[in-house]
C-alpha positions as a printed Julia matrix, in Angstrom:
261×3 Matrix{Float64}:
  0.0    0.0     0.0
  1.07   3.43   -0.69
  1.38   4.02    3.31
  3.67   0.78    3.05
  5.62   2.32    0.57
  5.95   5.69    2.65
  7.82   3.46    5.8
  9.81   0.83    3.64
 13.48   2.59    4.41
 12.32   4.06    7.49
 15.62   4.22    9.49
 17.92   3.83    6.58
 20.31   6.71    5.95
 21.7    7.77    2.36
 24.15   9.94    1.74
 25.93  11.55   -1.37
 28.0   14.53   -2.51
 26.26  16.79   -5.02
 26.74  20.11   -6.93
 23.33  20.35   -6.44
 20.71  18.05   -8.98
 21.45  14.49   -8.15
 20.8   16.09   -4.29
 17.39  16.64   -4.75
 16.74  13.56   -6.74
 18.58  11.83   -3.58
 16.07  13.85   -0.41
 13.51  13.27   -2.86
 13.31   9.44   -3.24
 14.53   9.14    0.35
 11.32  11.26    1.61
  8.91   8.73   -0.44
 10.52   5.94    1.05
 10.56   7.12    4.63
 14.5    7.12    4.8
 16.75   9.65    5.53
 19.16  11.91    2.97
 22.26  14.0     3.91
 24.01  15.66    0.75
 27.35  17.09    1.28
 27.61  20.33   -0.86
 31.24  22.51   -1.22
 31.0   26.07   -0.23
 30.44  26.9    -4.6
 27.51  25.79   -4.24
 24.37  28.24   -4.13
 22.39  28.46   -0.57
 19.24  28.74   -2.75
 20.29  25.52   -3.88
 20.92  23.7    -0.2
 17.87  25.16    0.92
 15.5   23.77   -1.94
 17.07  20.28   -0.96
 16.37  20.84    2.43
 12.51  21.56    2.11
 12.08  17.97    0.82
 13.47  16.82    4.34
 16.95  16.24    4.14
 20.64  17.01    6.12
 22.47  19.48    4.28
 26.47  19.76    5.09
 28.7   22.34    3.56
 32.43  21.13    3.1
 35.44  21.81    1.08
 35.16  24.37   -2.6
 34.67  21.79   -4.72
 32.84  18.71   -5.35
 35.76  16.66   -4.94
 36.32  17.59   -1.49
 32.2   17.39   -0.98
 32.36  13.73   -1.85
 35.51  13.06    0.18
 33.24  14.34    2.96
 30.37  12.29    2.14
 32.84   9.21    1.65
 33.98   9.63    5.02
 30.73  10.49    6.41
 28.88   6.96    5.21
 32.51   5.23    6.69
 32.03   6.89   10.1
 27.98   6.0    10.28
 27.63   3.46    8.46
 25.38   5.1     6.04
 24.52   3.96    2.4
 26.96   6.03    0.14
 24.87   6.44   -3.01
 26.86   8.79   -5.34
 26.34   9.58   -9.19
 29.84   9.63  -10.28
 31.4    5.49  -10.33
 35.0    5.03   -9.54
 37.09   2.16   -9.55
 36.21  -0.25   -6.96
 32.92   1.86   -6.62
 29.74   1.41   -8.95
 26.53   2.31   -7.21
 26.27   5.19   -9.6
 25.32   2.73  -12.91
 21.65   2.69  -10.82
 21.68   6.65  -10.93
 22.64   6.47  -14.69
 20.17   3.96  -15.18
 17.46   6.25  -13.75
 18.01   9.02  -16.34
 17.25   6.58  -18.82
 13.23   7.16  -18.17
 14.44  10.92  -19.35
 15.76   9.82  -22.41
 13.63   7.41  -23.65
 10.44  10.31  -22.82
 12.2   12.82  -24.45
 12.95  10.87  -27.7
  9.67   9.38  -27.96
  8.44  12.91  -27.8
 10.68  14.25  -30.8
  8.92  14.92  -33.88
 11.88  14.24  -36.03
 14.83  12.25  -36.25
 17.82  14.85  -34.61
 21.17  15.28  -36.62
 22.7   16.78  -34.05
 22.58  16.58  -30.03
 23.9   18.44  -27.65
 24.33  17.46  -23.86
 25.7   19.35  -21.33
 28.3   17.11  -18.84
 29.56  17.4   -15.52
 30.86  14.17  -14.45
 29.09  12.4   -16.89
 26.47  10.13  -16.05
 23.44  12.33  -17.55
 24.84  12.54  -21.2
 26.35   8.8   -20.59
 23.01   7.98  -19.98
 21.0   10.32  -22.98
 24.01   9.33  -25.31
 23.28   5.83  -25.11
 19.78   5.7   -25.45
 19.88   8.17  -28.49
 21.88   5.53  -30.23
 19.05   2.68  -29.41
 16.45   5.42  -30.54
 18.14   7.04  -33.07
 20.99   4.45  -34.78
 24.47   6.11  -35.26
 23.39   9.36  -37.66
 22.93  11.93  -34.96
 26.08  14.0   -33.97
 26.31  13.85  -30.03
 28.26  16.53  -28.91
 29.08  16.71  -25.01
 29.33  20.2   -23.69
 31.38  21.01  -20.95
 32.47  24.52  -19.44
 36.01  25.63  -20.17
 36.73  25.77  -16.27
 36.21  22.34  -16.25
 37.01  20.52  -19.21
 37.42  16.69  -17.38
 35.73  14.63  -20.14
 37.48  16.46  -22.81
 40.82  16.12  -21.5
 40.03  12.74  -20.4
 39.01  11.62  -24.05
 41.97  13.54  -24.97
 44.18  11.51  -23.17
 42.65   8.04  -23.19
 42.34   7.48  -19.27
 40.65   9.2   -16.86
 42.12  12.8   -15.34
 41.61  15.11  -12.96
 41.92  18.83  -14.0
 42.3   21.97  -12.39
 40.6   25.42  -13.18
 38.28  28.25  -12.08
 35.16  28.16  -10.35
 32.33  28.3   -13.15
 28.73  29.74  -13.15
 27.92  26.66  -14.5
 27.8   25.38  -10.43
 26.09  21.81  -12.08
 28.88  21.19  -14.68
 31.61  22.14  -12.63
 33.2   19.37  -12.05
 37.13  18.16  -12.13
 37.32  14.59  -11.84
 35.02  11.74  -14.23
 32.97   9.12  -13.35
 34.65   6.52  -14.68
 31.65   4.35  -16.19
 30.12   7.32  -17.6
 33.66   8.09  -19.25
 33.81   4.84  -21.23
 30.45   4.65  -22.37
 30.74   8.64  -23.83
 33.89   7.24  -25.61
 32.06   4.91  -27.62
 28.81   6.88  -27.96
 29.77  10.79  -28.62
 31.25  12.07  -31.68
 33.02  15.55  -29.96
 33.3   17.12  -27.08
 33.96  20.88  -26.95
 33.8   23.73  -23.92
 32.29  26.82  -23.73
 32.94  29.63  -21.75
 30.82  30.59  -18.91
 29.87  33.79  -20.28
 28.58  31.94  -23.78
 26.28  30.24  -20.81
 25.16  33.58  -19.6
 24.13  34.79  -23.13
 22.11  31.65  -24.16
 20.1   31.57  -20.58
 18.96  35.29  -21.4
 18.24  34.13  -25.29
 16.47  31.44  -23.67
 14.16  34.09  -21.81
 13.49  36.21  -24.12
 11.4   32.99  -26.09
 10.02  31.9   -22.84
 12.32  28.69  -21.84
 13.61  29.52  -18.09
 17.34  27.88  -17.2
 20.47  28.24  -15.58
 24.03  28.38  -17.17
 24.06  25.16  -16.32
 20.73  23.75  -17.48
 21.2   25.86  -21.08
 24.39  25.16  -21.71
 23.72  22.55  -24.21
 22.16  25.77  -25.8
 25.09  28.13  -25.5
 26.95  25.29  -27.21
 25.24  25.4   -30.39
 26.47  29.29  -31.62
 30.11  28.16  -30.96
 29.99  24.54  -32.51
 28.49  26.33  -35.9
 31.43  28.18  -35.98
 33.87  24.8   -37.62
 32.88  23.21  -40.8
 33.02  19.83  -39.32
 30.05  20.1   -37.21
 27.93  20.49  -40.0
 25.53  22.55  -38.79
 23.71  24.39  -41.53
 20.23  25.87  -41.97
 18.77  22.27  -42.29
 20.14  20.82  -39.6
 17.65  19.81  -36.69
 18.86  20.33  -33.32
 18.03  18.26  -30.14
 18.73  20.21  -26.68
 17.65  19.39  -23.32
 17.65  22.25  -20.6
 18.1   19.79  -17.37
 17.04  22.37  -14.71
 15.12  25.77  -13.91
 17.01  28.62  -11.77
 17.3   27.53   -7.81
């Protein structure tokens, strides 16, 4: 019964490290389910953001400036309790995260069912990977091989694009980004080697491109973040080489993952 549903994890405690989406995805599940969430957040990311997470229930915990250091936190934090560590990112030794990657799956398969025509290109913004791993992989079962998947990161925090670069996973070091989401230095490492096999370029923008497209964005009545539109943002840049081949009958698939906190 639904009220059985509401106490199944009652007493169960999950925690993760977020820059802020997979965090309310995590309180929210754990509020249906009667258990308990506690995100770890670094100090970059917004307070609008920690507070939205807590109103569905859950611990918030500031620590470190970067995700990195949040998830070293919430590493330590499910050692020391005993807690269920349930992170997005995968790392060797560690793959809870393929069930998180699995779960944006239901996106993908909605949103292509949805599209009125067959995409030639598609652009997905990245932060550690497991949402475009996820939409990547799908659009190939949807769409066959045809569609150009480009994965967008910001310039602050090019980790997939190095990584790809370099043929093994890498941490990089760089600014802090407005695109909080997508700032990310380090690669979940199952998300890596499926975008290897499923993408066909990556390319960074820079975080005032991200500004630009999120007011363009307004002004025809789609509301985002630099993060959420920077899929968006990518397009004006990528048309800018020949070997995109973007021209004026190209269709374009976007996919703006979040609203302002």
């Amino acid at each position: 019964s639904a009220d059985e549903w509401k106490n199944a994890l009652n007493g169960k405690y999950y925690v993760t490290a977020s820059a802020g989406n997979h965090g309310l995805s995590l309180a929210a599940g754990a509020r249906l389910f009667g258990a308990k969430a506690v995100i770890y957040l670094s100090e970059n990311v917004p307070s609008s953001f920690a507070d939205k997470i807590k109103s569905y229930g859950a611990n918030v915990v500031v620590v470190g400036k970067s995700y990195e250091e949040s998830m070293e936190g919430a590493q330590q934090a499910a050692k020391d309790n005993d807690w269920m560590l349930l992170s997005d990112v995968t790392w060797d030794g560690y793959d809870a995260g393929l069930k998180v990657m699995e779960g944006y799956l239901v996106a993908a398969a909605e949103a292509y069912e949805d599209c009125p025509e067959q995409p030639t290109h598609i652009f997905l913004q990245a932060g550690v990977g497991g949402f475009p791993a996820a939409m990547a992989a799908q659009a190939r079962r949807h769409f066959g091989n045809d569609p150009k998947i480009i994965i967008v990161e910001p310039t602050k925090a090019p980790v997939l694009l190095e990584s790809i670069n370099k043929g093994e996973a890498v941490t990089v070091t760089g600014g802090v980004s407005n695109m909080g989401r997508l700032d990310c230095k380090s690669p979940s490492i199952r998300a890596l080697s499926s975008l290897a096999i499923t993408c066909t370029n990556f390319m960074t923008i820079e975080d005032e491109d991200a500004d630009i497209a999120v007011e363009d964005l307004k002004q025809n009545k789609f509301d985002t973040s630099p993060s959420g539109g920077a899929g968006y943002a990518a397009i004006k840049e990528a048309k800018k080489y020949p070997e995109s081949g973007i021209d004026e009958n190209s269709k374009i698939l976007i996919i703006l993952t979040e609203k302002p906190a």
